[in-house]
mmCIF file of C-alpha atoms and ligand atoms in Angstrom:
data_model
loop_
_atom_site.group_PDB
_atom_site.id
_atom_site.type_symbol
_atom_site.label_atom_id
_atom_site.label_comp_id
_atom_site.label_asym_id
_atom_site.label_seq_id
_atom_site.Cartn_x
_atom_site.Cartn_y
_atom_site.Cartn_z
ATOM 1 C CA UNK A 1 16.460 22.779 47.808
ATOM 2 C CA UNK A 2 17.526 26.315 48.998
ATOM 3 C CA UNK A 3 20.971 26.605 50.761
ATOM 4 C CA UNK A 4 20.615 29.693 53.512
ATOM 5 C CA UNK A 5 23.798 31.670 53.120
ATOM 6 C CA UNK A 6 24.594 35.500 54.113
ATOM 7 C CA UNK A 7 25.433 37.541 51.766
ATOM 8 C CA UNK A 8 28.725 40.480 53.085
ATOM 9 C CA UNK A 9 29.787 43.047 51.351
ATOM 10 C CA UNK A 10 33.769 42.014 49.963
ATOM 11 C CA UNK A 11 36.172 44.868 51.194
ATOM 12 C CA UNK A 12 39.703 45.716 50.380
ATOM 13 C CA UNK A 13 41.200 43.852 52.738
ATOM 14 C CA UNK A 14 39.790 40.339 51.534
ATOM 15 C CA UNK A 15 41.467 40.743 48.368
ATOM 16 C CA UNK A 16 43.236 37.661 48.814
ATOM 17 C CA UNK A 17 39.754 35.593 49.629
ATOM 18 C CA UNK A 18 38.543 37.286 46.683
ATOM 19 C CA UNK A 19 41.601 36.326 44.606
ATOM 20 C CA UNK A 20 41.373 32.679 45.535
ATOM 21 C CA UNK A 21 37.480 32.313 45.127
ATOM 22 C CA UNK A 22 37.588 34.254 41.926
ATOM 23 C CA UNK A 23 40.771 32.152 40.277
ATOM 24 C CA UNK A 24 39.071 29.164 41.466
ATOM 25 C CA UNK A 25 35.583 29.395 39.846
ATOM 26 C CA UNK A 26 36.395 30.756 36.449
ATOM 27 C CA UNK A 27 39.601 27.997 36.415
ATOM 28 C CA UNK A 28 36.715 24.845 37.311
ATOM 29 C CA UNK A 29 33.951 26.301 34.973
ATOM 30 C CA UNK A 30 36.204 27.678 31.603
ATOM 31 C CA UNK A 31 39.333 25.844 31.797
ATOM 32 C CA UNK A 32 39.246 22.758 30.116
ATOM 33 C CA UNK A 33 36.575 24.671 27.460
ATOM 34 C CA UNK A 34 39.701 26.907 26.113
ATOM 35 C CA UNK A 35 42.977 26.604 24.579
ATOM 36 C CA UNK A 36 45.717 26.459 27.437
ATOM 37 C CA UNK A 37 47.879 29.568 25.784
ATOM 38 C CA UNK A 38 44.542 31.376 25.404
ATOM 39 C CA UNK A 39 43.263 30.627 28.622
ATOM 40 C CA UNK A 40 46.374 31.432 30.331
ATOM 41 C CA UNK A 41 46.888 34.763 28.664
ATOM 42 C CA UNK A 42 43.874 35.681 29.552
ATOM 43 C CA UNK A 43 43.796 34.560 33.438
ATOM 44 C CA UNK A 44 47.078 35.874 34.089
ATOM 45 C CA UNK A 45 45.685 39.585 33.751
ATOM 46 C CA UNK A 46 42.462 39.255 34.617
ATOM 47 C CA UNK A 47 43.135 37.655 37.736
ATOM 48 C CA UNK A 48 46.067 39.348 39.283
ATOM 49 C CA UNK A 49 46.029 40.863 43.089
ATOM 50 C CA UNK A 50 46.363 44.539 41.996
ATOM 51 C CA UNK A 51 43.995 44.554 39.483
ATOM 52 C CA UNK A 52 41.495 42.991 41.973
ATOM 53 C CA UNK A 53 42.476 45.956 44.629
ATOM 54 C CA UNK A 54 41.786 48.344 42.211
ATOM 55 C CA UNK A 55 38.512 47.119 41.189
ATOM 56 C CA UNK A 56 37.645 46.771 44.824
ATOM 57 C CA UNK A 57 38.729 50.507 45.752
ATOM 58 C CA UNK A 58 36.561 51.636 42.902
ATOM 59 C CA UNK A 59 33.246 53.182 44.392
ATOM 60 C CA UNK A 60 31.373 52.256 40.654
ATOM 61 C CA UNK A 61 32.594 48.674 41.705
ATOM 62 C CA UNK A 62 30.937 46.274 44.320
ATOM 63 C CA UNK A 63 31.825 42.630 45.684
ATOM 64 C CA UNK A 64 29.652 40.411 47.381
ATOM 65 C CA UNK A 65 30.350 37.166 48.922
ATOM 66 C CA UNK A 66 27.606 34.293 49.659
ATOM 67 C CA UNK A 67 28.655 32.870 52.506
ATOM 68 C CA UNK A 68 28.259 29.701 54.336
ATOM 69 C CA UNK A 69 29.822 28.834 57.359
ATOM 70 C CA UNK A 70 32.661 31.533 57.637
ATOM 71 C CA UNK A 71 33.961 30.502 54.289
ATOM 72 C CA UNK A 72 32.725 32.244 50.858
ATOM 73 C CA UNK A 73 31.642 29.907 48.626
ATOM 74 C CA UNK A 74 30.175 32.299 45.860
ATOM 75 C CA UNK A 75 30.225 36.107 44.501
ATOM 76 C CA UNK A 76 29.172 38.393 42.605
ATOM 77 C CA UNK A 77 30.402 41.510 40.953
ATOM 78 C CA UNK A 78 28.085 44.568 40.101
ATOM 79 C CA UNK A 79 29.189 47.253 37.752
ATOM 80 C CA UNK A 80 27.661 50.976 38.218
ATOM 81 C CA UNK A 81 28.271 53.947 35.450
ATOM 82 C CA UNK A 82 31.842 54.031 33.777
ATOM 83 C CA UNK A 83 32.858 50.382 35.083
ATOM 84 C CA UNK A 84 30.180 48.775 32.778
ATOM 85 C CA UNK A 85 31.617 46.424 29.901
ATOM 86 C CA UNK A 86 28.854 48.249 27.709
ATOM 87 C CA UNK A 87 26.084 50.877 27.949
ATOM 88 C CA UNK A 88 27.082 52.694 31.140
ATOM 89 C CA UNK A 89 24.005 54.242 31.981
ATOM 90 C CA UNK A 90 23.522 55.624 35.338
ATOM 91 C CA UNK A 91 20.365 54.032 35.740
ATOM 92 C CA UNK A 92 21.481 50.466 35.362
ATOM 93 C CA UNK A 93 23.772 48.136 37.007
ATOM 94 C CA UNK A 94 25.631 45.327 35.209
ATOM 95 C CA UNK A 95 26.526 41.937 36.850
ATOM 96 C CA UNK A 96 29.531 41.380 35.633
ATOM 97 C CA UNK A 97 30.732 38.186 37.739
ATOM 98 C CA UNK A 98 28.520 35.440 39.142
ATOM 99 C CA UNK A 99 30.555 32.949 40.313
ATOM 100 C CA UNK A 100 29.476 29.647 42.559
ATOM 101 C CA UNK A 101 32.268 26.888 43.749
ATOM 102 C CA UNK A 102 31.709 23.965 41.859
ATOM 103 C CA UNK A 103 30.487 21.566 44.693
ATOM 104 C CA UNK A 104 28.232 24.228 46.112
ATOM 105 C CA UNK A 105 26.157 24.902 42.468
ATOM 106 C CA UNK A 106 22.935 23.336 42.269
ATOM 107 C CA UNK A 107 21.763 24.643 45.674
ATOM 108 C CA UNK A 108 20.003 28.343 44.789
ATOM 109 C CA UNK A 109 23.699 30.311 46.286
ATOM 110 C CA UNK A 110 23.877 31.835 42.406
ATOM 111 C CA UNK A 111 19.541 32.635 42.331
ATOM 112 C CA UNK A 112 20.018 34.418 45.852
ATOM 113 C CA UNK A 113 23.429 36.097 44.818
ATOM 114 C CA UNK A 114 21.002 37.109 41.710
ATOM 115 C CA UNK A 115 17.934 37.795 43.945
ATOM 116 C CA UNK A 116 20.573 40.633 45.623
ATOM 117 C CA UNK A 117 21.373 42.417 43.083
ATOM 118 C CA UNK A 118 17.793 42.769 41.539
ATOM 119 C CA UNK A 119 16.631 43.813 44.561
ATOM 120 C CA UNK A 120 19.363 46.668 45.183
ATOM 121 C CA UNK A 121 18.985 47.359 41.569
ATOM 122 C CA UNK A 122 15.139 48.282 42.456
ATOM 123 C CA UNK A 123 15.612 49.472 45.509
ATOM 124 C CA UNK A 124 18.140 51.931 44.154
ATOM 125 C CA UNK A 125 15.275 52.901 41.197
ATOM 126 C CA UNK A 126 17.012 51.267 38.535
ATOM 127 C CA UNK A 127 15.915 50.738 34.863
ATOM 128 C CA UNK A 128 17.344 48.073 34.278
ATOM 129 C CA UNK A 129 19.961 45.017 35.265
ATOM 130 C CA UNK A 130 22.433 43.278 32.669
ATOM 131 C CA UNK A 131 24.905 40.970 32.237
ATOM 132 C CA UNK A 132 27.197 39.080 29.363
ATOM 133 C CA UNK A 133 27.196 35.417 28.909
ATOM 134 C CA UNK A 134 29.233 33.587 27.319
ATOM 135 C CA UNK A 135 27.250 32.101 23.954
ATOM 136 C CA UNK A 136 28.514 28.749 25.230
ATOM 137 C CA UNK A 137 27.555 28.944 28.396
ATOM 138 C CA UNK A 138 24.043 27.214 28.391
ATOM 139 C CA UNK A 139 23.831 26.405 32.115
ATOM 140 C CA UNK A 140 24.139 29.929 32.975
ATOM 141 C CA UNK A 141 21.676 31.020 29.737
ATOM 142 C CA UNK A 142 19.493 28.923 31.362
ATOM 143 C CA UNK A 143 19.719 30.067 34.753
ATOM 144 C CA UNK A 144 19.466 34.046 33.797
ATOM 145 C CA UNK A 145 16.024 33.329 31.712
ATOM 146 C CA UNK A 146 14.359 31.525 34.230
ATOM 147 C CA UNK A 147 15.259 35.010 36.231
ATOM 148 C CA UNK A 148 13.379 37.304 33.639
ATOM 149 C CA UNK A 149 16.584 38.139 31.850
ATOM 150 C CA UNK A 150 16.018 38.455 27.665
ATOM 151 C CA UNK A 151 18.006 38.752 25.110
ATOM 152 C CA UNK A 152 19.092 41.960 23.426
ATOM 153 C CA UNK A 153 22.581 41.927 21.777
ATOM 154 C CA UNK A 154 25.965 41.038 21.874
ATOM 155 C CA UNK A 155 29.390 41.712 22.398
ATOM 156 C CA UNK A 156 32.908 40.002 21.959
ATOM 157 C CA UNK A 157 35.254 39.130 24.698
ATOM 158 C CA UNK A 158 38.897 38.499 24.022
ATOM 159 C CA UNK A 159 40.544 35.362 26.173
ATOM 160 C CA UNK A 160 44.316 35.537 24.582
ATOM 161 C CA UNK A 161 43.795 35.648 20.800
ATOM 162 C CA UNK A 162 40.887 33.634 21.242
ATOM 163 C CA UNK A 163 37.399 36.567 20.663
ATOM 164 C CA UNK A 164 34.498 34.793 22.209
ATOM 165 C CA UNK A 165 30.864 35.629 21.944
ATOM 166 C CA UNK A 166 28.807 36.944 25.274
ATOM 167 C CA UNK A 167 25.282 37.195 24.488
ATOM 168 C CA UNK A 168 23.469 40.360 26.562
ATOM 169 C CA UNK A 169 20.944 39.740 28.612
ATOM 170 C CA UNK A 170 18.600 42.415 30.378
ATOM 171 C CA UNK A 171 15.951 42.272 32.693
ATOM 172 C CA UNK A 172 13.677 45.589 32.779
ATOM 173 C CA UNK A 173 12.648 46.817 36.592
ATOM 174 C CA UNK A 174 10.433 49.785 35.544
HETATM 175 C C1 COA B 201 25.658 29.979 37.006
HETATM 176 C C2 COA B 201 25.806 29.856 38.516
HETATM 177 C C3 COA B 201 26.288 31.180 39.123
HETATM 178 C C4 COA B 201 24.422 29.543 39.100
HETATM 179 O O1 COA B 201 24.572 29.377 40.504
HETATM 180 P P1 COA B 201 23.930 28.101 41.241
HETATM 181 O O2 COA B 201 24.022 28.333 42.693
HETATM 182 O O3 COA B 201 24.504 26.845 40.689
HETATM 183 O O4 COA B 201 22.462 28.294 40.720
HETATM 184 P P2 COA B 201 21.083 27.776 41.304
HETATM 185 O O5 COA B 201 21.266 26.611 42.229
HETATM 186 O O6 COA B 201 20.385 28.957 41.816
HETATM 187 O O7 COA B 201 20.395 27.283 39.962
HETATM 188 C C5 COA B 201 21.091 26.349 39.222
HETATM 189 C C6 COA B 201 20.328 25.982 38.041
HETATM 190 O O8 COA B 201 21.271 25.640 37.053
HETATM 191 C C7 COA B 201 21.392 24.224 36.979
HETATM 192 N N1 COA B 201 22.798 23.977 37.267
HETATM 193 C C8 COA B 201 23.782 24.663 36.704
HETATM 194 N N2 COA B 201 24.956 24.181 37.079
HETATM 195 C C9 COA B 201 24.721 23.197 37.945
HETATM 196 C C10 COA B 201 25.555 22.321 38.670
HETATM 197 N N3 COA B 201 26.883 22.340 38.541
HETATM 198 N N4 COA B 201 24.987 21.438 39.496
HETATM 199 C C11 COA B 201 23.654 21.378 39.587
HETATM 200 N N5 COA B 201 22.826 22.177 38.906
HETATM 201 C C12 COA B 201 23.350 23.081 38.071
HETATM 202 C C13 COA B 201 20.405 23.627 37.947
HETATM 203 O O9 COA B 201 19.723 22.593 37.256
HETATM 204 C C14 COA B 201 19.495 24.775 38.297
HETATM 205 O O10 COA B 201 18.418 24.833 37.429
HETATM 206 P P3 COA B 201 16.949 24.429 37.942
HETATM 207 O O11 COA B 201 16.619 25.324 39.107
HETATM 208 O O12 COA B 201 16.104 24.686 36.738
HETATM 209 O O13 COA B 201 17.045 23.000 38.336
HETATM 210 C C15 COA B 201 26.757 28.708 38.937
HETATM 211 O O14 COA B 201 26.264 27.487 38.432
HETATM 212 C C16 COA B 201 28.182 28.912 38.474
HETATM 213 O O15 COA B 201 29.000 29.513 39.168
HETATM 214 N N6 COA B 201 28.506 28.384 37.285
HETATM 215 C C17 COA B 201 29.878 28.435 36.761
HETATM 216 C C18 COA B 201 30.313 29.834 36.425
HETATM 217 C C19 COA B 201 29.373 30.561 35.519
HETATM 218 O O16 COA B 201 28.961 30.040 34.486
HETATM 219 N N7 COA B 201 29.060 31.793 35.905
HETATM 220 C C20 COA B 201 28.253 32.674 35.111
HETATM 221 C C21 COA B 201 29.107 33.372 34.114
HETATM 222 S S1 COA B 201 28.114 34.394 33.056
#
């Protein structure tokens, strides 16, 4: 079953909704998969008001909520040129987040948060989309094939001393 929700665009000012969400999903979902020290190093820069802001006030840098009810419940973060993790070419767009709260998974929020950015990504004559997932993360592997996304390399990803493995996925729009 398919939850509607409305999809906003997340602005400066909703750092602290962003802050909250963001904290909260990636604290539910990788938590209790990592050492605490690790985990904690990690979180404690990622995650941190002014480094949200300045993502935020970045124009290669776009937030969107999924929204139900007045309260977000799901975002996503999309990556254009020099903020890409890898490959930063102008003609793709790289999700780097995709984040749904816990009780609200299972309800097609993350496939129309998805369904967004594919469709901006072709609207705005894209080659391709990509994204990093963690090699562990089989729920989400899952989710991204069933969405056309492949395979096609992969990249490390420190969390405190801890270097993790994201596999890259693509999905081709030309
Ligand atoms: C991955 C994620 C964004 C997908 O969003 P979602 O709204 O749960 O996704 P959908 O409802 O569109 O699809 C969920 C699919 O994954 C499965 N699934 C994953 N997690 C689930 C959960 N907690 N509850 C129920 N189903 C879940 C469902 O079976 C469904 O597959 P199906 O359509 O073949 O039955 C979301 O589960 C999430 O935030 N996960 C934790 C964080 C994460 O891993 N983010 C991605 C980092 S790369």
């Amino acid at each position: 079953m398919s939850t509607p929700i409305t999809i906003t665009s997340v602005r400066p000012s909703d750092v602290d909704q962003l802050l909250s969400l963001s904290r909260k999903t990636f604290y539910d979902a990788f938590e209790h998969l990592n050492n605490p020290a690790d985990f904690e190093a990690y979180t404690s820069v990622a995650f941190t008001r002014e480094k949200l802001l300045a993502e935020l006030e970045n124009p290669d840098s776009q937030f969107y909520f999924a929204v139900i009810d007045n309260e977000p419940v799901g975002y996503v973060k999309l990556n254009y040129r020099n903020t890409q993790t890898e490959f930063k070419d102008t003609d793709a767009i790289e999700v780097e987040r995709i984040y749904v709260l816990a009780s609200q998974q299972g309800k097609k929020i993350g496939n129309q948060l998805l369904d967004f950015a594919i469709d901006k990504a072709i609207k705005e004559d894209m080659k391709y989309i990509w994204l990093g997932v963690w090699e562990h993360n089989h729920n989400a592997q899952r989710f991204y094939a069933r969405n056309d996304f492949v395979e096609c390399g992969s990249h490390h990803f420190w969390v405190g001393n801890d270097q993790q493995t994201d596999i890259l996925m693509k999905k081709e729009l030309r």
